[in-house]
Amino acid sequence: MSMYFCFVFVQPWAVTISPQRSQEAKKFYHIKYLARMMQMPKVVKMGLSKTAASLGRVKPQHGRMFLHQKSLARLPIPPLQQTLYRYLLSVEPLLSKEDFETTKKVVEDFGKPNGVGQRLQMALVKRAKKLDNWLSQWWLSVAYLEFRSPVVVNVSPGIVCPRENINSESDQLKFASKFISGVLDFKHLIDTNSLPVDQMGGQPLCMDQYYKVLAACRIPGPRKDDLVFYPPNKPDAPKHIIVAHKNHFYTVDVMDKEGVPLTLSQLYSQLKFVLEASTQPEIPVGLLTTAHRNTWGKVYKRLNKDPTNAKSFDNIKRAIFLLCLDSSSSQTEQNFSAHVARQALYGGGSGSNSGNRWYDKTIQFFVSPNGGTGLTYEHSGAEGPPIISLVDHTLAYAHSIADDFNAMTVDAPAPKKLNFNLDLDALDTIEEAKQEIDSLAGDLQLTILPFKHYGKDFPKSQKLSPDAFIQIAIQLTYYKIYGRSAATYESASLRKYQYGRTDTIRSASIASNAFCKAMEESGTKPSEKAMLFRKAILSHKEYTNLAINGDGIDRHLLGLKLIAIEQGENVPDLFMDTAYTQSSHFNVSTSQVPAKHDLVMCFGPVVPDGYGICYNPRQNHLNFAVSAFNTSPETDSDVFAKRLSESLLEIRDVLESAPPTAKL
Ligand code: COA
């Protein structure tokens, strides 16, 4: 993940939802869509009856997706003194007494009446009056587009889907066809603004990110990248996907001229065409997208001057998504999920499928002949939850649609291979990228932990928030291994606000630290441990509520820093203080990404000596993906996962053995 993990991309409302788009056009599209489905007896029936509507996930209802959009509140700016006070609370468990006293003085000085802090706060408030979201454009730039490390592992998460029953090339293509069909079904819901509005605690969330998921792409630049997307319902809205096979890239139409999706049989024959036309591996041009962004940006700029290259790049960036038909790769991991996680995060290495990817593309699905399936997503435009909605919908669709691969009706235009004219410099860059991706592959340690002893039902039965429960278990695990608490990041959704993305929940607290200490001290009674655990949970929940309600401290402090820079001022001492650096060096970067399917998202650590931990809490079990770097002698994802499992069991024992009076 990037240093910041999740961030905001804002586009003015009028751009994402065309006000010109007439109701007539929408009606026409829908009628054509239905009519087309009706031409396909089995598929139609299943297609219609088994779409999200009838599966109980989504009831198509045109226009409702953005019903609340305009009434969503704007992201607030918290009061300065509140942020400074909370900042001190958050750094206390991470600092020595001496360092904490120094930090207190630095903070006092920053926040004094008529001081730097107040001046910057006023400038920030002024900015907020002019913009729909005071943070979004900044966030997009500093967190993503100006972030220069390779997107692979550092920015782009992977999703490990449940294993599919794929035993032959034909199975691979059939599943891929259903998958495409499922994505198009979801796209139809987006295009007709029919998705139900996501909610959190009964409140509507901003749905803007759904418009940045399909037909979107990151464009490399020598100093800063760009993000483009092609909204639906425009005359030139994309109707194709890119299919990658053995490092070849093909543009494949998946809709007819009127935007009606092809049938499963048609999709199957399109994919078969690609497979048969690409039997030998091509130069892995896709590896360029794994390079450092400055390097790739320079190469891209030069290559883009060639009309053939420019056409191929254009095809990729406009495509609805990228489908990678992967080749078999030897499974070195004992754990199949960990093997698929590697495919999802970096394609398994240059000898595997890393060249069969285009990492700038927002969505890349992959389907392997061994039944491994998943997705890689470029993070600039959206957070995990909208991506998971797409995956949940698509998997449910693919598993329920009839296996109809016979009824050929309309011929679709044959797939076209994308050609690239590569100069010597580009070929050298590919060679370097090969070495870098392999060294990254060697460095990244990944552990998938399906914790089977209980799921989120257990914390709920104890009247505790499952998310806070898991976070405190992570705190305990770190403390047990290292004997101290570490700066910990948890993503908090800001989608209650217009164009909101995320803030940080700082999970290491005074209360979590006290609990961890008590757990490690011999002689602490179970009742006391249980009481301290519940206190730690309350403290976490309180921080969560602050963060999701726009009162988090990290984005506010970032805003104060950026406004100082924008105004040409020196970066204030507060940001040069050890406490700031240490508390933003997130040794533990975490995120809850819940899903209806038994899958798990994974991402890399954000610092060289850190852990990346993503989890999907299910009713009866918890899925974790833990990552670390081998080059750090201090971290080990296998050990962390094992100790996490022990912590979760230990906490359950503590709660079950403590008398009810231990409850707060
Ligand atoms: N007693 C019983 N049940 C409780 C409870 C309690 N004290 N507290 C919470 N629960 C229940 C909730 O009602 C909910 O029930 P459900 O399973 O029926 O929906 C469930 O437990 C989960 O609640 P909780 O564990 O508290 O988490 P949450 O769903 O509120 O999520 C965050 C917390 C921080 C993860 C969420 O607010 C958030 O911000 N997510 C953003 C994720 C994101 O964007 N990630 C980016 C990835 S790129």
XYZ file of C-alpha atoms and ligand atoms in Angstrom:
712
model
C 0.000 0.000 0.000
C 1.048 3.497 -0.464
C 2.136 5.311 2.639
C -1.407 6.551 2.952
C -3.258 3.436 1.844
C -6.683 4.772 0.884
C -7.472 8.109 -0.684
C -9.867 10.339 -2.440
C -10.497 11.152 -6.032
C -13.105 13.766 -6.667
C -14.673 14.676 -9.894
C -17.305 17.368 -10.092
C -20.736 15.858 -9.964
C -21.637 17.109 -13.407
C -18.787 15.169 -14.941
C -19.533 11.799 -13.471
C -23.264 11.967 -13.996
C -24.015 13.656 -17.215
C -26.907 16.054 -16.761
C -27.460 15.867 -20.507
C -28.189 12.181 -20.429
C -31.845 11.965 -21.282
C -34.329 9.670 -19.662
C -35.183 8.484 -23.182
C -31.668 7.256 -23.787
C -31.691 5.390 -20.493
C -35.049 3.836 -21.298
C -33.848 2.840 -24.751
C -30.745 1.201 -23.348
C -32.741 -0.715 -20.806
C -35.326 -1.919 -23.314
C -32.564 -3.048 -25.674
C -30.859 -4.806 -22.806
C -33.999 -6.649 -21.814
C -34.870 -7.425 -25.413
C -31.432 -8.863 -25.968
C -31.651 -10.997 -22.894
C -34.962 -12.324 -24.135
C -33.383 -13.586 -27.341
C -31.347 -15.999 -25.317
C -33.767 -18.488 -23.902
C -31.789 -20.107 -21.085
C -29.288 -17.387 -20.504
C -31.985 -14.777 -20.679
C -34.110 -16.507 -18.187
C -31.232 -17.102 -15.889
C -29.630 -13.834 -16.822
C -32.688 -11.929 -15.786
C -33.883 -14.115 -13.031
C -30.444 -14.675 -11.618
C -29.179 -11.174 -11.785
C -28.521 -9.421 -8.547
C -32.201 -8.547 -8.355
C -33.505 -12.028 -7.922
C -30.545 -13.209 -5.892
C -31.691 -10.748 -3.278
C -28.556 -8.664 -3.473
C -29.673 -5.786 -5.627
C -33.100 -4.766 -6.750
C -32.686 -2.717 -9.916
C -34.321 0.618 -9.386
C -33.217 3.223 -11.837
C -31.762 6.423 -10.520
C -31.659 5.477 -6.867
C -27.874 5.102 -6.673
C -27.311 8.833 -6.315
C -30.545 9.657 -4.550
C -28.749 10.927 -1.457
C -25.631 12.223 -3.140
C -26.415 15.894 -3.087
C -27.648 15.834 0.476
C -24.469 14.254 1.825
C -22.608 16.536 4.212
C -19.277 18.074 3.316
C -16.176 16.757 5.029
C -15.772 18.904 8.160
C -12.563 20.320 9.589
C -12.208 19.329 13.246
C -11.467 22.004 15.863
C -7.714 22.538 16.146
C -7.463 22.019 19.902
C -9.432 18.776 19.692
C -7.029 17.351 17.106
C -3.985 18.436 19.090
C -5.356 16.928 22.293
C -6.160 13.638 20.549
C -2.823 13.639 18.803
C -1.080 13.735 22.182
C -3.231 10.872 23.429
C -2.323 8.828 20.361
C 1.444 9.322 20.625
C 1.725 8.755 24.381
C 1.804 4.928 24.232
C 4.503 5.052 21.555
C 6.958 7.434 23.236
C 9.313 7.478 26.190
C 8.275 9.842 29.012
C 11.045 12.227 28.020
C 10.087 12.330 24.336
C 6.460 12.764 25.285
C 7.275 15.843 27.400
C 9.163 17.361 24.445
C 6.257 16.635 22.109
C 3.801 18.238 24.537
C 5.785 21.482 24.314
C 5.951 21.347 20.512
C 2.191 20.795 20.351
C 1.474 23.577 22.848
C 3.569 25.959 20.818
C 1.812 24.994 17.584
C -1.618 25.453 19.135
C -1.039 28.658 21.130
C -3.424 31.604 20.587
C -2.616 33.423 17.349
C 0.089 30.853 16.633
C 0.990 28.930 13.491
C -1.682 26.321 14.063
C -4.523 28.827 14.290
C -3.359 30.627 11.181
C -3.178 27.412 9.182
C -6.529 26.286 10.549
C -8.137 29.495 9.296
C -6.588 28.993 5.863
C -7.906 25.442 5.807
C -11.408 26.584 6.748
C -11.252 29.095 3.896
C -10.271 26.353 1.477
C -13.123 24.135 2.711
C -15.649 26.859 1.880
C -14.597 26.805 -1.766
C -14.496 23.056 -2.413
C -16.942 20.157 -2.205
C -14.286 18.287 -0.305
C -11.285 20.207 1.044
C -9.097 17.119 1.074
C -9.881 15.142 -2.041
C -7.650 16.657 -4.712
C -4.736 16.965 -2.321
C -5.197 13.400 -1.194
C -5.332 12.047 -4.696
C -2.074 13.804 -5.509
C 0.018 13.255 -2.421
C -1.171 9.787 -1.553
C -1.308 8.277 -5.019
C -0.462 10.162 -8.167
C 2.709 11.696 -6.764
C 3.670 8.472 -5.007
C 6.605 7.265 -7.089
C 7.286 3.726 -5.898
C 5.957 0.919 -8.097
C 2.238 0.394 -7.650
C 2.765 -3.357 -7.397
C 2.632 -4.427 -3.737
C 3.227 -0.829 -2.572
C -0.157 0.483 -3.693
C -2.345 -2.110 -5.410
C -4.157 -4.647 -3.245
C -4.991 -8.154 -4.409
C -8.124 -10.176 -3.775
C -7.967 -13.933 -3.318
C -11.272 -15.463 -4.404
C -12.406 -18.959 -3.439
C -10.956 -21.723 -5.651
C -13.042 -22.531 -8.715
C -13.663 -25.979 -10.117
C -11.482 -25.566 -13.199
C -9.914 -28.674 -14.675
C -9.337 -27.829 -18.309
C -8.743 -24.959 -20.676
C -12.400 -25.094 -21.597
C -13.386 -24.749 -17.900
C -11.058 -21.783 -17.618
C -12.732 -20.058 -20.559
C -16.232 -20.928 -19.386
C -15.633 -19.484 -15.947
C -13.976 -16.411 -17.474
C -16.992 -15.919 -19.780
C -19.365 -16.072 -16.836
C -17.156 -13.721 -14.936
C -17.208 -11.172 -17.756
C -20.960 -11.546 -17.954
C -21.243 -10.928 -14.216
C -19.127 -7.780 -14.392
C -21.285 -6.484 -17.239
C -24.377 -7.197 -15.168
C -22.898 -5.100 -12.368
C -21.895 -2.432 -14.862
C -25.487 -2.278 -16.038
C -26.533 -1.493 -12.469
C -23.947 1.282 -12.301
C -24.821 2.626 -15.751
C -28.488 2.845 -14.868
C -27.696 4.266 -11.427
C -29.562 1.291 -9.996
C -27.199 0.162 -7.275
C -28.696 0.520 -3.835
C -26.960 3.194 -1.801
C -24.300 1.736 0.489
C -24.927 2.437 4.137
C -22.935 2.607 7.340
C -24.782 2.649 10.625
C -27.993 3.323 8.683
C -26.559 6.399 6.975
C -26.145 6.703 3.198
C -22.632 6.738 1.781
C -21.138 8.528 -1.201
C -21.460 6.320 -4.282
C -19.093 8.291 -6.475
C -16.318 5.686 -6.322
C -18.423 3.211 -8.299
C -17.984 5.467 -11.313
C -14.192 5.197 -11.025
C -13.940 1.440 -10.965
C -14.763 0.262 -14.489
C -13.322 1.843 -17.658
C -10.657 3.537 -15.538
C -6.892 3.621 -15.699
C -3.858 5.236 -14.116
C -1.562 6.930 -16.622
C 2.142 7.128 -15.776
C 3.957 10.433 -15.834
C 7.624 11.284 -15.350
C 6.835 13.166 -12.112
C 3.168 12.681 -11.438
C 0.611 10.205 -12.738
C -2.873 10.863 -13.927
C -6.138 9.007 -13.476
C -8.664 8.724 -16.279
C -12.052 7.119 -16.467
C -14.764 6.926 -19.060
C -18.245 7.412 -17.652
C -20.996 5.227 -19.075
C -23.843 6.407 -21.270
C -21.692 8.642 -23.438
C -21.712 7.969 -27.178
C -18.083 6.815 -27.026
C -18.458 4.769 -23.836
C -16.132 1.747 -24.035
C -17.628 -1.601 -25.038
C -14.495 -3.678 -24.896
C -12.239 -5.341 -22.391
C -8.583 -6.280 -22.702
C -7.734 -9.957 -22.499
C -4.174 -10.842 -21.567
C -2.740 -14.246 -22.366
C 0.939 -15.222 -22.355
C 1.848 -11.509 -22.223
C -0.217 -10.733 -25.368
C -2.945 -8.131 -25.036
C -6.109 -8.302 -27.113
C -8.932 -5.856 -27.341
C -12.151 -7.844 -27.147
C -15.633 -6.468 -27.697
C -17.994 -7.666 -24.997
C -21.044 -5.648 -26.048
C -22.692 -4.969 -29.349
C -22.897 -1.494 -30.874
C -25.885 -0.625 -28.741
C -24.155 -1.660 -25.561
C -25.978 -4.951 -25.135
C -23.712 -7.597 -23.548
C -22.657 -10.569 -25.648
C -23.981 -13.985 -24.753
C -21.906 -16.500 -22.846
C -21.279 -18.438 -26.072
C -20.074 -15.346 -27.826
C -17.811 -14.418 -24.956
C -16.465 -17.941 -24.886
C -15.615 -17.891 -28.584
C -13.948 -14.486 -28.187
C -11.728 -15.867 -25.443
C -11.013 -19.034 -27.408
C -9.916 -16.901 -30.324
C -7.411 -15.119 -28.059
C -6.087 -18.359 -26.615
C -5.587 -19.933 -30.020
C -3.917 -16.831 -31.432
C -1.411 -16.504 -28.599
C 0.234 -19.856 -28.130
C 3.786 -18.532 -27.733
C 4.783 -16.067 -24.978
C 5.167 -12.463 -26.125
C 7.722 -9.941 -24.844
C 6.311 -9.056 -21.393
C 5.524 -5.424 -22.153
C 3.137 -5.383 -19.178
C 6.159 -5.543 -16.877
C 6.764 -1.887 -17.681
C 3.784 -1.093 -15.470
C 5.579 -2.685 -12.504
C 8.484 -0.242 -12.729
C 9.186 2.814 -10.611
C 6.665 5.441 -11.726
C 9.289 7.944 -12.907
C 10.953 5.280 -15.034
C 7.713 4.018 -16.510
C 6.459 7.599 -16.938
C 9.460 8.516 -19.083
C 9.259 5.352 -21.191
C 5.510 5.791 -21.642
C 5.876 9.376 -22.789
C 8.364 8.339 -25.431
C 6.534 5.199 -26.579
C 3.257 7.075 -26.769
C 4.642 9.184 -29.632
C 4.486 6.132 -31.871
C 0.944 5.854 -33.332
C 0.796 2.061 -32.945
C 1.755 2.289 -29.280
C -0.570 5.229 -28.717
C -3.470 3.223 -30.134
C -2.675 0.241 -27.924
C -2.333 2.401 -24.792
C -5.597 4.099 -25.628
C -7.332 0.748 -25.983
C -6.063 -0.344 -22.595
C -6.974 2.809 -20.747
C -10.494 2.897 -22.200
C -11.225 -0.807 -21.657
C -13.936 -1.705 -19.153
C -11.445 -3.927 -17.325
C -8.612 -6.332 -17.957
C -9.032 -10.085 -17.864
C -5.873 -12.129 -17.423
C -6.097 -15.683 -18.694
C -3.160 -16.951 -16.717
C -0.871 -19.836 -17.472
C -0.265 -22.648 -15.039
C 2.469 -21.884 -12.629
C 4.171 -24.210 -10.235
C 2.659 -23.863 -6.837
C 5.545 -23.470 -4.459
C 3.387 -22.449 -1.501
C 1.911 -25.252 0.561
C -1.122 -23.115 1.031
C -3.123 -22.633 -2.176
C -4.565 -19.315 -0.988
C -1.077 -17.916 -0.390
C -0.125 -18.996 -3.917
C -3.164 -17.172 -5.327
C -2.379 -14.136 -3.148
C 1.004 -13.899 -4.876
C -0.702 -14.085 -8.253
C -3.078 -11.342 -7.096
C -0.410 -9.040 -5.744
C 2.333 -9.315 -8.340
C 1.482 -12.104 -10.795
C 3.778 -14.648 -9.172
C 7.025 -13.342 -10.732
C 8.493 -12.941 -14.212
C 8.540 -16.711 -14.764
C 4.858 -16.855 -13.884
C 2.203 -14.271 -14.778
C 3.700 -10.891 -13.820
C 4.045 -9.959 -17.504
C 0.453 -11.009 -18.124
C -0.786 -7.918 -16.267
C -1.200 -4.200 -16.843
C -0.871 -2.726 -13.374
C -2.108 0.723 -14.351
C -5.541 -0.694 -15.101
C -7.957 -0.162 -12.242
C -9.456 -3.639 -12.410
C -7.661 -6.810 -13.486
C -9.315 -10.170 -12.946
C -7.296 -13.292 -13.379
C -8.419 -16.846 -13.975
C -5.869 -19.645 -13.735
C -6.024 -23.162 -15.106
C -5.557 -24.474 -11.540
C -8.787 -22.828 -10.350
C -7.081 -19.868 -8.707
C -9.023 -16.682 -9.364
C -8.811 -13.188 -8.054
C -8.238 -9.596 -8.790
C -5.657 -6.841 -8.592
C -6.848 -3.289 -8.348
C -5.117 0.002 -8.779
C -6.082 1.978 -5.736
C -6.203 5.607 -6.909
C -9.885 5.758 -7.714
C -11.586 3.642 -5.084
C -11.393 1.868 -1.762
C -11.851 -1.843 -1.199
C -15.597 -1.878 -0.399
C -16.881 -0.861 -3.884
C -14.450 -3.333 -5.439
C -15.692 -6.066 -3.129
C -19.301 -5.232 -4.097
C -18.304 -5.812 -7.712
C -16.556 -9.088 -6.872
C -19.395 -10.343 -4.651
C -21.921 -9.581 -7.354
C -19.828 -11.107 -10.117
C -19.066 -14.323 -8.249
C -22.711 -14.805 -7.268
C -23.729 -14.182 -10.871
C -21.073 -16.507 -12.312
C -22.114 -19.306 -9.948
C -25.800 -19.028 -10.659
C -26.046 -18.369 -14.390
C -26.925 -21.382 -16.557
C -24.021 -23.159 -18.227
C -25.236 -22.258 -21.714
C -22.416 -22.258 -24.205
C -24.228 -23.400 -27.333
C -26.650 -20.803 -28.572
C -24.563 -18.752 -30.956
C -26.670 -15.900 -32.280
C -24.797 -12.832 -33.398
C -21.190 -12.814 -34.515
C -19.036 -10.405 -32.630
C -16.045 -8.607 -34.166
C -12.930 -10.722 -33.749
C -10.507 -9.728 -30.990
C -7.607 -7.579 -32.154
C -4.086 -7.940 -30.910
C -2.513 -4.801 -29.470
C 0.886 -4.166 -30.972
C 3.777 -2.333 -29.396
C 6.827 -0.899 -31.070
C 9.432 -1.163 -28.358
C 12.743 0.671 -28.603
C 15.953 -0.619 -27.057
C 15.509 1.526 -23.995
C 12.041 0.082 -23.384
C 13.420 -3.441 -23.798
C 16.114 -2.648 -21.244
C 13.486 -1.312 -18.866
C 11.541 -4.547 -19.257
C 14.665 -6.536 -18.380
C 15.243 -4.385 -15.304
C 11.578 -4.681 -14.344
C 11.911 -8.466 -14.588
C 14.725 -8.463 -12.070
C 12.934 -6.046 -9.792
C 9.687 -7.962 -9.726
C 11.565 -11.173 -8.961
C 13.489 -9.530 -6.192
C 10.220 -8.134 -4.814
C 8.721 -11.615 -5.068
C 11.630 -12.971 -3.048
C 11.288 -10.204 -0.499
C 7.560 -10.390 0.098
C 6.377 -12.790 2.734
C 2.677 -13.593 2.665
C 0.600 -15.650 5.034
C -3.070 -16.392 4.655
C -4.704 -17.277 7.934
C -8.186 -18.704 7.930
C -8.920 -18.513 11.669
C -11.561 -21.217 12.098
C -12.228 -21.227 15.850
C -14.817 -18.478 15.776
C -16.032 -15.605 13.664
C -17.640 -12.256 14.348
C -20.504 -14.006 16.123
C -18.323 -14.496 19.194
C -17.524 -10.813 19.848
C -21.152 -10.015 19.123
C -22.248 -12.581 21.727
C -20.020 -10.700 24.174
C -21.684 -7.428 23.135
C -18.418 -6.237 21.603
C -17.649 -4.714 18.223
C -15.995 -7.442 16.094
C -13.775 -4.923 14.342
C -12.480 -3.423 17.596
C -12.051 -6.961 18.958
C -9.819 -7.947 16.030
C -7.845 -4.719 16.245
C -7.071 -5.248 19.926
C -6.086 -8.851 19.183
C -3.639 -7.454 16.606
C -2.309 -5.057 19.262
C -1.810 -7.916 21.691
C -0.001 -9.963 19.054
C 2.438 -7.165 18.282
C 3.023 -6.541 21.968
C 3.687 -10.215 22.647
C 6.295 -10.391 19.889
C 8.005 -7.042 20.423
C 7.214 -6.125 24.027
C 5.799 -2.756 23.001
C 2.973 -1.143 21.041
C 3.556 0.107 17.509
C 1.967 2.833 15.419
C -1.015 1.146 13.821
C -3.170 2.297 10.921
C -6.705 1.149 10.324
C -8.709 2.561 7.411
C -11.853 4.382 8.420
C -14.416 5.209 5.804
C -15.226 8.879 5.175
C -17.879 8.006 2.601
C -20.572 9.612 4.764
C -19.254 12.815 3.187
C -19.348 13.977 -0.388
C -16.486 12.340 -2.263
C -15.090 11.049 1.006
C -12.470 8.331 1.046
C -10.707 7.417 4.310
C -9.100 8.626 7.499
C -6.936 6.714 9.955
C -7.961 4.960 13.120
C -4.841 4.917 15.296
C -5.407 1.569 16.929
C -2.582 1.682 19.456
C -4.065 3.519 22.425
C -3.310 4.078 26.078
C -6.072 1.579 26.852
C -4.836 -1.081 24.398
C -1.336 -0.679 25.792
C -2.611 -1.191 29.345
C -4.470 -4.324 28.287
C -1.434 -5.790 26.484
C 0.797 -5.105 29.505
C -1.680 -6.781 31.820
C -1.871 -9.835 29.556
C 1.899 -10.214 29.663
C 2.261 -9.699 33.399
C 2.008 -12.854 35.410
C -0.500 -12.693 38.172
C -3.093 -10.507 36.431
C -6.498 -11.942 37.239
C -8.765 -12.958 34.333
C -11.391 -10.508 35.565
C -8.909 -7.643 35.360
C -7.711 -8.739 31.923
C -11.289 -8.905 30.716
C -12.063 -5.479 32.135
C -8.990 -3.956 30.488
C -9.859 -5.653 27.214
C -13.338 -4.152 27.259
C -11.867 -0.747 28.048
C -9.493 -1.089 25.092
C -12.436 -1.995 22.861
C -14.390 1.031 24.044
C -11.423 3.266 23.356
C -11.046 1.809 19.848
C -14.731 2.187 19.129
C -14.593 5.787 20.314
C -11.716 6.535 17.943
C -13.558 4.762 15.122
C -16.590 6.954 15.688
C -14.434 10.063 15.639
C -12.694 8.995 12.433
C -15.815 8.062 10.462
C -17.468 11.294 11.587
C -14.711 13.499 10.182
C -12.990 14.075 13.534
C -9.920 11.919 12.847
C -6.536 13.505 13.380
C -4.402 12.228 10.497
C -6.144 13.891 7.545
C -6.584 17.090 9.556
C -2.864 17.239 10.397
C -2.023 16.450 6.780
C -4.266 19.319 5.690
C -2.496 21.726 8.058
C 0.863 20.612 6.703
C -0.198 20.893 3.061
C -1.765 24.313 3.484
C 1.510 25.530 5.039
C 3.411 24.220 2.018
C 0.842 25.669 -0.391
C 1.236 29.067 1.248
C 5.016 28.869 0.880
C 5.622 28.593 4.630
C 8.146 26.389 6.379
C 6.786 23.039 7.455
C 5.874 23.630 11.144
C 7.981 21.998 13.880
C 5.086 19.758 14.838
C 5.659 17.777 11.644
C 9.419 17.567 12.182
C 9.055 16.232 15.717
C 10.026 12.592 16.413
C 6.512 11.903 17.667
C 4.979 12.791 14.301
C 7.463 10.701 12.338
C 7.230 7.788 14.724
C 3.461 7.807 14.996
C 3.100 7.914 11.191
C 5.608 5.123 10.650
C 2.870 2.553 10.583
C 4.526 -0.709 11.561
C 1.105 -2.239 11.405
C -1.132 -1.224 8.517
C -4.554 -2.800 8.668
C -7.912 -2.746 6.998
C -11.193 -4.514 7.390
C -12.619 -5.441 4.003
C -15.737 -7.510 4.589
C -17.235 -9.592 1.795
C -20.171 -11.918 1.268
C -17.869 -14.504 -0.283
C -15.204 -16.436 1.536
C -12.377 -14.340 0.164
C -9.663 -12.123 1.508
C -7.935 -8.989 0.321
C -4.184 -8.668 0.752
C -1.637 -5.875 0.548
C 1.991 -5.204 1.384
C 3.401 -3.477 4.468
C 3.686 0.322 4.172
C 7.101 0.484 5.834
C 10.102 -1.828 5.355
C 9.886 -3.136 8.931
C 6.136 -3.452 9.074
C 3.150 -5.697 8.538
C 0.201 -5.361 6.162
C -2.875 -7.021 7.633
C -6.231 -7.259 5.912
C -9.202 -9.208 7.211
C -12.658 -10.318 6.248
C -14.660 -11.149 9.375
C -17.237 -13.841 8.607
C -19.953 -15.154 10.913
C -18.071 -18.264 11.998
C -14.491 -17.670 10.984
C -12.077 -14.850 10.259
C -9.934 -14.580 7.116
C -6.622 -12.750 7.492
C -3.875 -11.941 5.012
C -0.603 -10.934 6.666
C 2.395 -9.612 4.766
C 5.947 -8.633 5.712
C 9.296 -8.193 4.000
C 11.981 -10.852 4.279
C 14.677 -8.168 4.157
C 13.517 -6.956 7.554
C 15.035 -9.318 10.101
C 12.472 -8.108 12.634
C 9.292 -9.151 10.865
C 7.858 -12.532 9.977
C 4.301 -12.890 8.656
C 4.119 -16.621 9.510
C 5.056 -15.926 13.116
C 2.667 -12.971 13.303
C -0.233 -15.020 11.922
C 0.472 -17.879 14.337
C 0.680 -15.526 17.300
C -2.466 -13.715 16.160
C -4.335 -16.977 16.177
C -3.073 -17.612 19.736
C -4.064 -14.099 20.834
C -7.591 -14.573 19.532
C -7.921 -17.837 21.446
C -6.400 -16.361 24.583
C -8.807 -13.422 24.514
C -11.742 -15.777 24.154
C -10.490 -17.744 27.174
C -10.117 -14.552 29.183
C -13.640 -13.401 28.368
C -15.163 -16.787 29.037
C -13.354 -17.322 32.300
C -14.003 -13.850 33.667
C -17.061 -13.462 35.891
C -19.853 -11.279 34.474
C -18.859 -8.526 36.927
C -15.782 -7.974 34.798
C -18.068 -6.354 32.254
C -17.900 -2.608 32.292
N -22.492 -5.795 20.279
C -23.008 -6.595 19.334
N -22.824 -6.411 17.994
C -22.047 -5.373 17.616
C -21.458 -4.501 18.563
C -21.718 -4.741 19.943
N -21.197 -3.967 20.899
N -20.763 -3.566 17.892
C -20.897 -3.834 16.573
N -21.684 -4.918 16.410
C -22.117 -5.522 15.152
C -22.589 -4.478 14.164
O -23.949 -4.194 14.355
C -22.308 -5.166 12.841
O -23.342 -6.119 12.620
P -23.573 -6.824 11.172
O -22.544 -7.905 11.046
O -24.933 -7.366 11.305
O -23.423 -5.749 10.158
C -21.045 -5.928 13.115
O -21.007 -6.123 14.528
C -19.798 -5.240 12.640
O -19.563 -4.053 13.361
P -18.084 -3.611 13.755
O -17.230 -4.799 13.902
O -18.145 -2.679 14.898
O -17.507 -2.933 12.471
P -18.132 -1.965 11.416
O -18.883 -2.782 10.436
O -18.834 -0.861 12.097
O -16.801 -1.465 10.711
C -14.936 -0.065 10.305
C -15.849 -0.670 11.367
C -13.951 0.848 10.972
C -14.180 -1.186 9.614
C -15.828 0.690 9.271
O -16.520 1.714 9.940
C -15.031 1.344 8.201
O -14.729 2.529 8.279
N -14.664 0.613 7.145
C -13.870 1.178 6.074
C -13.162 0.096 5.419
C -12.403 0.640 4.249
O -12.761 1.577 3.576
N -11.295 0.017 3.980
C -10.492 0.441 2.898
C -9.902 -0.702 2.273
S -9.028 -0.275 0.823
